[in-house]
mmCIF file of N, CA and C in Angstrom:
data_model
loop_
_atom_site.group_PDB
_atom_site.id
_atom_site.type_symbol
_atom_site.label_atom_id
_atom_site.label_comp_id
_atom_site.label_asym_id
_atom_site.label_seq_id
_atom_site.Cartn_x
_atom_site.Cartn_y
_atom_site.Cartn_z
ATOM 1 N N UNK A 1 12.784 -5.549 30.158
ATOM 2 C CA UNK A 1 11.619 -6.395 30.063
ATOM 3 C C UNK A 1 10.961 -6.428 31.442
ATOM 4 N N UNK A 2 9.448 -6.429 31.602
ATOM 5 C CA UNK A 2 8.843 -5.832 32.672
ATOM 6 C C UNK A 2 7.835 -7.632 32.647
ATOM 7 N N UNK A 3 7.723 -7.817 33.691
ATOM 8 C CA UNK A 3 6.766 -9.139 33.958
ATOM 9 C C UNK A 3 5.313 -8.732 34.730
ATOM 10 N N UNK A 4 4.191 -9.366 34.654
ATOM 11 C CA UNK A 4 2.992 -8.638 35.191
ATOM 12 C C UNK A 4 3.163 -9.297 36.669
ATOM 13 N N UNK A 5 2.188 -9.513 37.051
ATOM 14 C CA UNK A 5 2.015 -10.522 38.567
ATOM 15 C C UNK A 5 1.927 -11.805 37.816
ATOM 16 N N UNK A 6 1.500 -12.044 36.929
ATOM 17 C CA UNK A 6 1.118 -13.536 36.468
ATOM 18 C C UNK A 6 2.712 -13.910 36.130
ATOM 19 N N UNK A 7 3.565 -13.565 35.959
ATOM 20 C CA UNK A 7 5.096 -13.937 35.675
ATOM 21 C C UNK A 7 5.399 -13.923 33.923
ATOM 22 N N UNK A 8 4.218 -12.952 33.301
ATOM 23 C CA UNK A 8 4.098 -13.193 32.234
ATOM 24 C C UNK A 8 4.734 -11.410 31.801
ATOM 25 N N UNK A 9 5.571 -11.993 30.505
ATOM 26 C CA UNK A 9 5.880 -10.709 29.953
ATOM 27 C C UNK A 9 5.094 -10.049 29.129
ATOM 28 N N UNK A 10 5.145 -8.542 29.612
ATOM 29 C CA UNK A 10 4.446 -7.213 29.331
ATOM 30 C C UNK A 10 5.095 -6.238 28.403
ATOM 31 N N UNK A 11 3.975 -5.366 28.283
ATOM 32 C CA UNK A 11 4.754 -3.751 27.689
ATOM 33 C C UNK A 11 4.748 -4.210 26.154
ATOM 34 N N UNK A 12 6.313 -3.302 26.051
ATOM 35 C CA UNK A 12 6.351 -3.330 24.815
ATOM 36 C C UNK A 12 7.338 -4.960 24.153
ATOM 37 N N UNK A 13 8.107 -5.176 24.757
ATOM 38 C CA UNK A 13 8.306 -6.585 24.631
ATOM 39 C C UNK A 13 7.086 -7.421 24.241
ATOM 40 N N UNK A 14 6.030 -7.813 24.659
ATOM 41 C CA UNK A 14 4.987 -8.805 24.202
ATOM 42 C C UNK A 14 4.353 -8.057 23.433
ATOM 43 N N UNK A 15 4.151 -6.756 23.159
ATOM 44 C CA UNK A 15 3.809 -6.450 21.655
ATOM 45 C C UNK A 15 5.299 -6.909 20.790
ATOM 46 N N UNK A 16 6.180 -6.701 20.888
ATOM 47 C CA UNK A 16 6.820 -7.329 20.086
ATOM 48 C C UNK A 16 7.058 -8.557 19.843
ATOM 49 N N UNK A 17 6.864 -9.495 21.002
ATOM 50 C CA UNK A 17 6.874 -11.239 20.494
ATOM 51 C C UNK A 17 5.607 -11.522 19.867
ATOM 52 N N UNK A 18 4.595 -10.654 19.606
ATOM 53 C CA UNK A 18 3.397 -11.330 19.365
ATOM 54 C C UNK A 18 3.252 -11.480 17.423
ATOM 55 N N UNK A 19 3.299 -12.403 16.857
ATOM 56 C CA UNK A 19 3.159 -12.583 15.504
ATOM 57 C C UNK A 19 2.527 -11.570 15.061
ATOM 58 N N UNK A 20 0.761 -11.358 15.130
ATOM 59 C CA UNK A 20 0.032 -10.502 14.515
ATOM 60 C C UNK A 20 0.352 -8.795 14.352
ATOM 61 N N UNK A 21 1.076 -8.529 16.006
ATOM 62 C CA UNK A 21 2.151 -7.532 15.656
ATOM 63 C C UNK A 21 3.032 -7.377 14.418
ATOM 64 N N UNK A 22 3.732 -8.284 14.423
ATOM 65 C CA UNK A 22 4.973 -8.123 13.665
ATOM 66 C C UNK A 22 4.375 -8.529 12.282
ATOM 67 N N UNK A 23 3.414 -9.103 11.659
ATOM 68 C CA UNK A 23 2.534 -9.054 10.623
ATOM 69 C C UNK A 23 2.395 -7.665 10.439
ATOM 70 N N UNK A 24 2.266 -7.120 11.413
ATOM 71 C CA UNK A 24 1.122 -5.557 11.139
ATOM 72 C C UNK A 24 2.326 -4.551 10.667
ATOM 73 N N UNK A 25 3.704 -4.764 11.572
ATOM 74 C CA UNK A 25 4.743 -4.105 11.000
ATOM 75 C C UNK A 25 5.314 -4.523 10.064
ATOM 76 N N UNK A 26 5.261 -5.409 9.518
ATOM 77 C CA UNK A 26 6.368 -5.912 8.307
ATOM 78 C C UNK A 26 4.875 -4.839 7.024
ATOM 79 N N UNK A 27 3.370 -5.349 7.408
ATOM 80 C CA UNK A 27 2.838 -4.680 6.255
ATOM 81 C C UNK A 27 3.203 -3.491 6.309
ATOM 82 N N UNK A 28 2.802 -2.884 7.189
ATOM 83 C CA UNK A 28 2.701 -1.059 7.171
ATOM 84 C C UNK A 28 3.839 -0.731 6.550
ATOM 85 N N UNK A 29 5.527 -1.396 7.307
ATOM 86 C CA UNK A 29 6.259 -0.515 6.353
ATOM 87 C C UNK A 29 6.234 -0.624 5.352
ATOM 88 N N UNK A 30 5.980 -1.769 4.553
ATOM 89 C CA UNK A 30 6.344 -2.300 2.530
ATOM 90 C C UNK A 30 5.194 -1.391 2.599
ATOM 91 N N UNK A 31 4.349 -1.216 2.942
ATOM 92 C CA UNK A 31 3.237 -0.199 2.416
ATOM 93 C C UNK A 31 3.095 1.350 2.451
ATOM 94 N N UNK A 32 4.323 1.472 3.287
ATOM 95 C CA UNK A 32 5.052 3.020 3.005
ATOM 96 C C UNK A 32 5.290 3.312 2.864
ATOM 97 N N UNK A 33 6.991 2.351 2.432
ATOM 98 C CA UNK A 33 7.516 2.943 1.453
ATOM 99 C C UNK A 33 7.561 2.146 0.553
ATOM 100 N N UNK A 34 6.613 1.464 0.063
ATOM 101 C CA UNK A 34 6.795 0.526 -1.208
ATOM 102 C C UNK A 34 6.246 2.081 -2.604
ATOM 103 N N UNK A 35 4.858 2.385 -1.397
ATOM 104 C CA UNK A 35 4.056 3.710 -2.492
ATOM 105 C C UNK A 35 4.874 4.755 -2.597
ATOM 106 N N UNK A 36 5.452 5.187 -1.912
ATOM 107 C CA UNK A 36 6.246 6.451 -2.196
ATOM 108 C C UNK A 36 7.140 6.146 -2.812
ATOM 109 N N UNK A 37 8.260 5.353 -2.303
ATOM 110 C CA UNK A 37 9.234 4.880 -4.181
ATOM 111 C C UNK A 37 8.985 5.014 -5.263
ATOM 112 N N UNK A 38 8.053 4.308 -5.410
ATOM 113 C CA UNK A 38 7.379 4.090 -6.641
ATOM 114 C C UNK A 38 6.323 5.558 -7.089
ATOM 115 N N UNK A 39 6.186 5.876 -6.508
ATOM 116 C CA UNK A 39 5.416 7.002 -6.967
ATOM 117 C C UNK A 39 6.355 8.228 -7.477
ATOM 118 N N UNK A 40 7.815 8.598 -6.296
ATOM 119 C CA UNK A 40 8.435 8.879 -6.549
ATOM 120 C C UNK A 40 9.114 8.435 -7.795
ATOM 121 N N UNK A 41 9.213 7.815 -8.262
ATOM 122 C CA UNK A 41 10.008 7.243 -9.366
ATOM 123 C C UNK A 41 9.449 7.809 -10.649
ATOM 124 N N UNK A 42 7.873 7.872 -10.268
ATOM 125 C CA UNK A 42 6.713 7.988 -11.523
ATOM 126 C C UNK A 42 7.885 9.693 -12.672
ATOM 127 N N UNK A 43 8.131 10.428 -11.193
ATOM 128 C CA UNK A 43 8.609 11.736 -12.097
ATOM 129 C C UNK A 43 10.380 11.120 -12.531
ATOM 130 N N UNK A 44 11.044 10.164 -12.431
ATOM 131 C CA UNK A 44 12.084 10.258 -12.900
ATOM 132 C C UNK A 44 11.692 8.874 -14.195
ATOM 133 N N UNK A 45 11.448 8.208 -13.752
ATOM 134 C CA UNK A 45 11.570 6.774 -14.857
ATOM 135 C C UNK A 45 12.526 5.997 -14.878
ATOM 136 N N UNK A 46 13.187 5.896 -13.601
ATOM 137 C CA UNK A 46 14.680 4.796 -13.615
ATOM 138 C C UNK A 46 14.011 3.388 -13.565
ATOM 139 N N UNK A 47 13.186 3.058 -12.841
ATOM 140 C CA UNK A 47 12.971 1.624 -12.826
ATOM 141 C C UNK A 47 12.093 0.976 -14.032
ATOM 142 N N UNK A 48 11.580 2.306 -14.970
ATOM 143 C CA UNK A 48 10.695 1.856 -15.821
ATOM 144 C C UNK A 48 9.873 2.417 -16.841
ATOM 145 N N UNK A 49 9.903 2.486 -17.856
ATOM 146 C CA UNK A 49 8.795 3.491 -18.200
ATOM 147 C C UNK A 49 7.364 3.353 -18.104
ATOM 148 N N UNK A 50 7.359 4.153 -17.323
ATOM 149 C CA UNK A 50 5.552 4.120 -16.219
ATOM 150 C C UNK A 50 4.434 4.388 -17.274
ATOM 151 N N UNK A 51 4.538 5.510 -18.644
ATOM 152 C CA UNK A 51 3.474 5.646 -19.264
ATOM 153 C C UNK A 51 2.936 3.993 -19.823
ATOM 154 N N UNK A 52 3.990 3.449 -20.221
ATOM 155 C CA UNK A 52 3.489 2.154 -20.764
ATOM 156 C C UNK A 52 2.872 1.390 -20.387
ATOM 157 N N UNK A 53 2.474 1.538 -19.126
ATOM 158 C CA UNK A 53 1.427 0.507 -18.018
ATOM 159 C C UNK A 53 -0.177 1.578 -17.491
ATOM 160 N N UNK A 54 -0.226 2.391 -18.621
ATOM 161 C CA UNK A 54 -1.524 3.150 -18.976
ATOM 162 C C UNK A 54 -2.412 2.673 -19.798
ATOM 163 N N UNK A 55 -3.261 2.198 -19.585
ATOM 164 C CA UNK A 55 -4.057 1.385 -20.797
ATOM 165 C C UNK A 55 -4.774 3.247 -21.660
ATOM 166 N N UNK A 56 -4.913 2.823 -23.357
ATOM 167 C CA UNK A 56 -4.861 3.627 -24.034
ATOM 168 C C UNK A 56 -6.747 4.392 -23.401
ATOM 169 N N UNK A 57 -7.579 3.831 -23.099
ATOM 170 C CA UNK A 57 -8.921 4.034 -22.821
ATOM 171 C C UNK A 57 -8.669 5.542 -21.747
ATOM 172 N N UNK A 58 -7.607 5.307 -20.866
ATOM 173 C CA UNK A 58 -7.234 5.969 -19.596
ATOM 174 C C UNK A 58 -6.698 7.245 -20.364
ATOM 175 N N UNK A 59 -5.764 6.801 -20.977
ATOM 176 C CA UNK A 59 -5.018 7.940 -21.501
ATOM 177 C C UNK A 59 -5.607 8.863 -22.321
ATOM 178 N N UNK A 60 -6.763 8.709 -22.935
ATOM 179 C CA UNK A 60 -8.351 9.087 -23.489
ATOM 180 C C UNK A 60 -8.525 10.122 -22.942
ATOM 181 N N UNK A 61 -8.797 10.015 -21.279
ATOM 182 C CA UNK A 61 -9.903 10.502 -20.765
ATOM 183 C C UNK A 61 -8.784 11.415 -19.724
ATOM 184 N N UNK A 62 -7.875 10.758 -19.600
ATOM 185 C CA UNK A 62 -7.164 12.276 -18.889
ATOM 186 C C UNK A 62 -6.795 13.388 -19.778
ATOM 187 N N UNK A 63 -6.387 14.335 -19.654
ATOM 188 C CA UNK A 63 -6.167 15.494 -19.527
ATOM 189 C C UNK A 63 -4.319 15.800 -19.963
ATOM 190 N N UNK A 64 -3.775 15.851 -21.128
ATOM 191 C CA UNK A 64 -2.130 15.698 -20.978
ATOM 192 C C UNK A 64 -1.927 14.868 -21.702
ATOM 193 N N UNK A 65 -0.692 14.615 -21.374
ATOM 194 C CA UNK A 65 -0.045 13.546 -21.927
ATOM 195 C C UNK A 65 0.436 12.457 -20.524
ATOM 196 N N UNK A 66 0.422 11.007 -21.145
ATOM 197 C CA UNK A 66 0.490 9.344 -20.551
ATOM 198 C C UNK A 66 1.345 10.097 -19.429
ATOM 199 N N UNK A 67 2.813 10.807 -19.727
ATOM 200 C CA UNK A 67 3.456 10.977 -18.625
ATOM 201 C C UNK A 67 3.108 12.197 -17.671
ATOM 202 N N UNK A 68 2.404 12.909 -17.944
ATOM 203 C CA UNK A 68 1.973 14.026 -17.085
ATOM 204 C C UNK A 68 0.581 13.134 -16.264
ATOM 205 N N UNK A 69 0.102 12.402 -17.173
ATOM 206 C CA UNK A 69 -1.238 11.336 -16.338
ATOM 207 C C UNK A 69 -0.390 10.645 -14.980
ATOM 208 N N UNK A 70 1.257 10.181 -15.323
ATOM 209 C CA UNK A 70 1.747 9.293 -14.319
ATOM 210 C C UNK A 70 2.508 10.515 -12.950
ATOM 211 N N UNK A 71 2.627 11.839 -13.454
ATOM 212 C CA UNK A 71 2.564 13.074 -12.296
ATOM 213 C C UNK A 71 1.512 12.546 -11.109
ATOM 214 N N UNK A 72 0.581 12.727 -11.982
ATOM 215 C CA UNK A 72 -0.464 12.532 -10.602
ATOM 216 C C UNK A 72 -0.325 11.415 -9.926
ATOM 217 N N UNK A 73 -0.368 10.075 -10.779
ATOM 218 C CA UNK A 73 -0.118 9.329 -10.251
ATOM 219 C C UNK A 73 1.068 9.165 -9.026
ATOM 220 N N UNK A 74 1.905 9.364 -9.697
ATOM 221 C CA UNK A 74 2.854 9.715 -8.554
ATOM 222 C C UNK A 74 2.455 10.514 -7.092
ATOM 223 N N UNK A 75 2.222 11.208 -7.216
ATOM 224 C CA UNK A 75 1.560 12.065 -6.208
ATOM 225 C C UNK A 75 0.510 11.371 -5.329
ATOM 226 N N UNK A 76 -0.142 10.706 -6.144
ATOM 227 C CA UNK A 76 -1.673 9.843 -5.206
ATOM 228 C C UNK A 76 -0.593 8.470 -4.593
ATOM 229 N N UNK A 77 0.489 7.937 -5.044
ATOM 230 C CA UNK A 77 1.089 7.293 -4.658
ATOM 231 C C UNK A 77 1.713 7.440 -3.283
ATOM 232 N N UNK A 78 2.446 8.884 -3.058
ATOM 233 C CA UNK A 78 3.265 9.574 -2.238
ATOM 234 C C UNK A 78 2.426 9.432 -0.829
ATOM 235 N N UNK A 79 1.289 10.392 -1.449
ATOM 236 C CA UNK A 79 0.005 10.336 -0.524
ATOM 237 C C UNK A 79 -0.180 8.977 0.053
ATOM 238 N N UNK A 80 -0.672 8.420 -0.132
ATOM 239 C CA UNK A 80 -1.243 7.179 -0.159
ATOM 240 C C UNK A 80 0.200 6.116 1.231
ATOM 241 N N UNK A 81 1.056 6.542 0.395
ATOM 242 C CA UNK A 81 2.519 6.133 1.446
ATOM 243 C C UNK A 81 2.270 6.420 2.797
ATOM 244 N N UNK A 82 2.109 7.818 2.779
ATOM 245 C CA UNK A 82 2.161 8.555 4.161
ATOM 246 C C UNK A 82 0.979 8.615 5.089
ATOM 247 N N UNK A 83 0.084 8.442 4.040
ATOM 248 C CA UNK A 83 -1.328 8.230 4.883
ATOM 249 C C UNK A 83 -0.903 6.713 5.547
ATOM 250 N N UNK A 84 -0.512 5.304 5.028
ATOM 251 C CA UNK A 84 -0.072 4.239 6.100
ATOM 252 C C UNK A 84 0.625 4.605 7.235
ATOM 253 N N UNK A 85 1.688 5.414 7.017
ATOM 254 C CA UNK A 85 2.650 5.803 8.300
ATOM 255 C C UNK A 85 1.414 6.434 9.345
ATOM 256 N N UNK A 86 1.123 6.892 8.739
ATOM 257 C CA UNK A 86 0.083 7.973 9.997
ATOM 258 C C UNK A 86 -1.082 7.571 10.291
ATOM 259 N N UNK A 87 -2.036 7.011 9.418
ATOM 260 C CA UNK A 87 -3.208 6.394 9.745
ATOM 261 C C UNK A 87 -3.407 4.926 8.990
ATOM 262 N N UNK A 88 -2.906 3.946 9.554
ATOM 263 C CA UNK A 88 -3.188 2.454 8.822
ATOM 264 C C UNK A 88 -4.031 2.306 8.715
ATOM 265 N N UNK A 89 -5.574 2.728 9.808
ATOM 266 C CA UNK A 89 -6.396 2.280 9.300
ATOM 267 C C UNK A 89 -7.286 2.555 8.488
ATOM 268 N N UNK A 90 -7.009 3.931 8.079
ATOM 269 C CA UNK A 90 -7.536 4.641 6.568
ATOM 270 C C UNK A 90 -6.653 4.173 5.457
ATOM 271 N N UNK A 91 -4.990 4.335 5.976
ATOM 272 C CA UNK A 91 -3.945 4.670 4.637
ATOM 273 C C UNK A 91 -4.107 3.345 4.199
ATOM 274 N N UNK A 92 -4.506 2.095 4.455
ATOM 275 C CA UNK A 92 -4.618 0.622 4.078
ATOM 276 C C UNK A 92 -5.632 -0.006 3.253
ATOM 277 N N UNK A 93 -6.700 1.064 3.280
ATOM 278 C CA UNK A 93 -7.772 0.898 2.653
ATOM 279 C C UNK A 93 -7.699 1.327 1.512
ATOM 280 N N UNK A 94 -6.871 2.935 1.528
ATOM 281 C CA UNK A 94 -6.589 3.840 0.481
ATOM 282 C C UNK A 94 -5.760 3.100 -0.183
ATOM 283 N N UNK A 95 -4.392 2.112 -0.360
ATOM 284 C CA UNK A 95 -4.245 1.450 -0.931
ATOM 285 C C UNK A 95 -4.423 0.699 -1.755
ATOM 286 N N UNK A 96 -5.214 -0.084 -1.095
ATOM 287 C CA UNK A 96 -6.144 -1.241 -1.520
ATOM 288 C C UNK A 96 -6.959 -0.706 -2.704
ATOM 289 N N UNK A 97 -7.891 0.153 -2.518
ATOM 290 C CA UNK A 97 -8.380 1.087 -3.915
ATOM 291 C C UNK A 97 -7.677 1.385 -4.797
ATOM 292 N N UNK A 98 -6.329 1.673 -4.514
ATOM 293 C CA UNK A 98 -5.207 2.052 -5.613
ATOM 294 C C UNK A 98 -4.835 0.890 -6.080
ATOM 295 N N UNK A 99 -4.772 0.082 -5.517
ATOM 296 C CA UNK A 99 -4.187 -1.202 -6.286
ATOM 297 C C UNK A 99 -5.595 -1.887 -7.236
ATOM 298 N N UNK A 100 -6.771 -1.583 -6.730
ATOM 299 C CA UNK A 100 -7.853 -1.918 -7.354
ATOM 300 C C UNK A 100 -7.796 -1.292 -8.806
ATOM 301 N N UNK A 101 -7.666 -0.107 -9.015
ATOM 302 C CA UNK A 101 -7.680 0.651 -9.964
ATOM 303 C C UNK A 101 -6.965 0.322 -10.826
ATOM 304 N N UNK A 102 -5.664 -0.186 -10.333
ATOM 305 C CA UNK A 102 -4.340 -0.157 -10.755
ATOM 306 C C UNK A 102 -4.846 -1.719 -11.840
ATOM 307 N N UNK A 103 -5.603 -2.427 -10.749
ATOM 308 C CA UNK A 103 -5.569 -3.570 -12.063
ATOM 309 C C UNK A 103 -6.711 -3.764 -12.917
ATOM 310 N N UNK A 104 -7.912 -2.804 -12.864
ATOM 311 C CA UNK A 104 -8.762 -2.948 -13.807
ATOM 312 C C UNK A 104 -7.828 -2.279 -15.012
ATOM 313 N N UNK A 105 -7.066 -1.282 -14.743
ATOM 314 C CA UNK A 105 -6.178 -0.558 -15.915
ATOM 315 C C UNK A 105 -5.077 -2.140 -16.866
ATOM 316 N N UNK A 106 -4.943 -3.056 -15.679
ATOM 317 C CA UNK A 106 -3.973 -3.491 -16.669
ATOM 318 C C UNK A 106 -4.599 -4.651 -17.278
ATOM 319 N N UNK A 107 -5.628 -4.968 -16.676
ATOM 320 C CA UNK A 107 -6.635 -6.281 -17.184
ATOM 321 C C UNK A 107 -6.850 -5.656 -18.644
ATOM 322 N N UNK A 108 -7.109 -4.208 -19.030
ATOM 323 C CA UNK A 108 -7.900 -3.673 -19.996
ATOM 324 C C UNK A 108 -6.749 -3.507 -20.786
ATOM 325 N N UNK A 109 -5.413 -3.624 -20.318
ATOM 326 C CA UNK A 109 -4.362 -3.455 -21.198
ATOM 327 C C UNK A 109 -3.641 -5.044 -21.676
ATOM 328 N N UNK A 110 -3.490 -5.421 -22.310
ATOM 329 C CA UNK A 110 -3.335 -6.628 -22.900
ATOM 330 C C UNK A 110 -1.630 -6.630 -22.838
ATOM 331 N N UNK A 111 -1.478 -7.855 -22.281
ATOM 332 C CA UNK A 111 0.098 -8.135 -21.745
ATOM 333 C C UNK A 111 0.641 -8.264 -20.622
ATOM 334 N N UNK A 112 -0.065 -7.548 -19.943
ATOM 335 C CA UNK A 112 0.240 -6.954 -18.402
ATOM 336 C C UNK A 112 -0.436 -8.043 -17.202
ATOM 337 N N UNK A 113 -0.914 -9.084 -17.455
ATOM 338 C CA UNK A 113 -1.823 -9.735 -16.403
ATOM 339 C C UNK A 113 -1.256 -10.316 -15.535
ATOM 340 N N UNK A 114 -0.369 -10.628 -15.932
ATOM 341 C CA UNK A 114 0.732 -11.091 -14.942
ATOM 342 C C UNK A 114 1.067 -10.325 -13.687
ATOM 343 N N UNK A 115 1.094 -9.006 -14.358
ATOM 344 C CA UNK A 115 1.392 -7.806 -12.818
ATOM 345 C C UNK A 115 0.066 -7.311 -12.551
ATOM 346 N N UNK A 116 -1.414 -7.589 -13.171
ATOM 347 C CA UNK A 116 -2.659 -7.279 -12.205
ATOM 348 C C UNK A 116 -2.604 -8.486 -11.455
ATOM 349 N N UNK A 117 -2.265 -10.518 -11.577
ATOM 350 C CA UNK A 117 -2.023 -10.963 -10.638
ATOM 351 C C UNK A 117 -1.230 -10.621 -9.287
ATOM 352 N N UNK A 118 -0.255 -9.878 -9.686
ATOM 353 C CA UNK A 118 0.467 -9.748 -8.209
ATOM 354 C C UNK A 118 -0.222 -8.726 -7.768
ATOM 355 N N UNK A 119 -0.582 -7.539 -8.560
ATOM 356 C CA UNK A 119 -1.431 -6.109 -7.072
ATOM 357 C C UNK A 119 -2.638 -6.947 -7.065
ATOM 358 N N UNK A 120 -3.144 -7.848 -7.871
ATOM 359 C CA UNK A 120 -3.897 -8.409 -6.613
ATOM 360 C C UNK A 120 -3.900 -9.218 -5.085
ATOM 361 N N UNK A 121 -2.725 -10.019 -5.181
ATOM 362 C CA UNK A 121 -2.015 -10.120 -3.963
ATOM 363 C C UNK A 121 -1.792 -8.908 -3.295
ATOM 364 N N UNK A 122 -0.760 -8.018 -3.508
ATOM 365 C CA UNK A 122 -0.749 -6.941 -2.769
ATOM 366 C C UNK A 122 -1.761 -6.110 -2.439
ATOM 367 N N UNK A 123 -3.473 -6.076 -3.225
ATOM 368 C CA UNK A 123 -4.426 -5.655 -2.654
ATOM 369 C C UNK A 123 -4.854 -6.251 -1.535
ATOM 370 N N UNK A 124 -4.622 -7.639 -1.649
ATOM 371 C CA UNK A 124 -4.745 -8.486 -0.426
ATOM 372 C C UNK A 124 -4.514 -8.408 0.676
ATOM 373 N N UNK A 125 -3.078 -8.283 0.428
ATOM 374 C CA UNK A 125 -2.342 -7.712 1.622
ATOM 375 C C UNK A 125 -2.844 -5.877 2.554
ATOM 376 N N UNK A 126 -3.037 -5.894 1.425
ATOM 377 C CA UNK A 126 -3.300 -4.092 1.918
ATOM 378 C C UNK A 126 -4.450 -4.168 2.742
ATOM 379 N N UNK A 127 -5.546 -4.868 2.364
ATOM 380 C CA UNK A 127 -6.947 -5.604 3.254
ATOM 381 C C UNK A 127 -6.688 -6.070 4.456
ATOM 382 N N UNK A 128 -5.304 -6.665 4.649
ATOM 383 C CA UNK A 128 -5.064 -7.534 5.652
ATOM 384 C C UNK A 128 -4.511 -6.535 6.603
ATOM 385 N N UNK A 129 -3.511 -5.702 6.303
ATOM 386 C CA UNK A 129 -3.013 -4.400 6.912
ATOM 387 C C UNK A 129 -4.123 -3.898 7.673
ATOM 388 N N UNK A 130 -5.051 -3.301 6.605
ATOM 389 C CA UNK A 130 -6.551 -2.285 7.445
ATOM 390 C C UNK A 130 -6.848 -3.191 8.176
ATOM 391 N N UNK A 131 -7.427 -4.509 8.330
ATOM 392 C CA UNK A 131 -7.687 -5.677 9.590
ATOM 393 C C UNK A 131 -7.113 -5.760 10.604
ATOM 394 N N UNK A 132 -5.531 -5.753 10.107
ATOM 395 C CA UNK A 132 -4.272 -6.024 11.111
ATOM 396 C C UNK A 132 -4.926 -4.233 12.267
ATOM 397 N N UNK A 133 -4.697 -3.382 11.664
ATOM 398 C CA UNK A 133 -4.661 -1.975 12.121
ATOM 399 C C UNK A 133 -5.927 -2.036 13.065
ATOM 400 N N UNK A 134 -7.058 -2.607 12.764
ATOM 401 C CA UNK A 134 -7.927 -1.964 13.600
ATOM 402 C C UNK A 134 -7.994 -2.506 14.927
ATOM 403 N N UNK A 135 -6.949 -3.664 15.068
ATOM 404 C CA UNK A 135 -6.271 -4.217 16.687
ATOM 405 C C UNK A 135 -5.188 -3.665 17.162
ATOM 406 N N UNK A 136 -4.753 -3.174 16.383
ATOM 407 C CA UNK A 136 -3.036 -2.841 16.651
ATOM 408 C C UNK A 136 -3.069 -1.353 16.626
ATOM 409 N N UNK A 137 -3.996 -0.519 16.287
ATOM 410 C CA UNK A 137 -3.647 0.933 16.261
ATOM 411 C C UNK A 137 -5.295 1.639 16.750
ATOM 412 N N UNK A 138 -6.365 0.732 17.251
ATOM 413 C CA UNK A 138 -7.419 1.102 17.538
ATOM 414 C C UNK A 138 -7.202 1.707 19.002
ATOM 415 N N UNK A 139 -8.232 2.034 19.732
ATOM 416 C CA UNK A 139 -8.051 2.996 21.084
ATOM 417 C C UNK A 139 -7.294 2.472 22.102
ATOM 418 N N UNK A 140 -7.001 3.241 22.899
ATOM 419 C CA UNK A 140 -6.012 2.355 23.690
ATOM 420 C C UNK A 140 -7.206 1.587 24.931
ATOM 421 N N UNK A 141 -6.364 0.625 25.455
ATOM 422 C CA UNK A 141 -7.492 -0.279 26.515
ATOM 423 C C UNK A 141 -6.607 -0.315 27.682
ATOM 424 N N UNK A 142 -8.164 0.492 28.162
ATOM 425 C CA UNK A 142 -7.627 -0.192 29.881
ATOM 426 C C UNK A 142 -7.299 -0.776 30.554
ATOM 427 N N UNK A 143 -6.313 -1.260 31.056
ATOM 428 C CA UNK A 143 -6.470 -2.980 31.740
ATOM 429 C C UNK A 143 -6.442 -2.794 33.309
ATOM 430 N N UNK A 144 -7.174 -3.769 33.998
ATOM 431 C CA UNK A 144 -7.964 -3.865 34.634
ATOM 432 C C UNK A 144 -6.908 -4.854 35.744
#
């Protein structure tokens, strides 16, 4: 731990005591690997069967079948993971759209509102991430 002239602690220590920091890390990771789990999962189905949270309108208009629709999905999920690790302040936004999507699909699916309430929280959060990011991962500053 390194102290400035003011007797005040520096570096990487006071990025780490600082709340809005540790806000910014607790989001980014659930937001990295919360999407890739889950996306990952899309090709096995242990936690769930994923076609069933396709509203039938969707399943219309893609291309396949419900579970080849949740391939991609998976995939935009994966993506979407790794884009947070590497760029929060894109991959947070990109989220946030996914979770948008995610709940006009289940609003339109009858039963499910309960889990478009929570990704709407977690869209929330994902908003708050891209905010958090553009202090915490924007250019570096000179100090003077």
């Amino acid at each position: 731990m390194t102290t400035d002239s003011k007797g005040q602690v520096s570096g990487v220590s006071a990025r780490l005591s600082d709340p809005g920091y540790q806000a910014f890390l607790a989001l980014r990771t659930v937001f990295t690997v919360a999407p890739i789990l889950f996306g990952l999962d899309k090709f096995t189905n242990l936690l769930t069967d994923w076609p069933q949270y396709l509203a039938p309108w969707i399943d219309d208009i893609l291309p396949g079948t419900a579970q080849q629709g949740m391939y991609v999905v998976g995939v935009i999920e994966v993506v979407a993971g790794l884009a947070v690790a590497v760029a929060p302040r894109f991959g947070a936004w990109l989220v946030a759209a996914w979770l948008a999507g995610i709940i006009v699909n289940l609003l339109t699916l009858s039963g499910f509102y309960d889990i478009a309430l929570r990704d709407f929280g977690l869209m929330v959060a994902a908003i708050a991430l891209a905010r958090l990011a553009v202090k915490y991962t924007g250019p570096a500053r000179v100090s003077s």
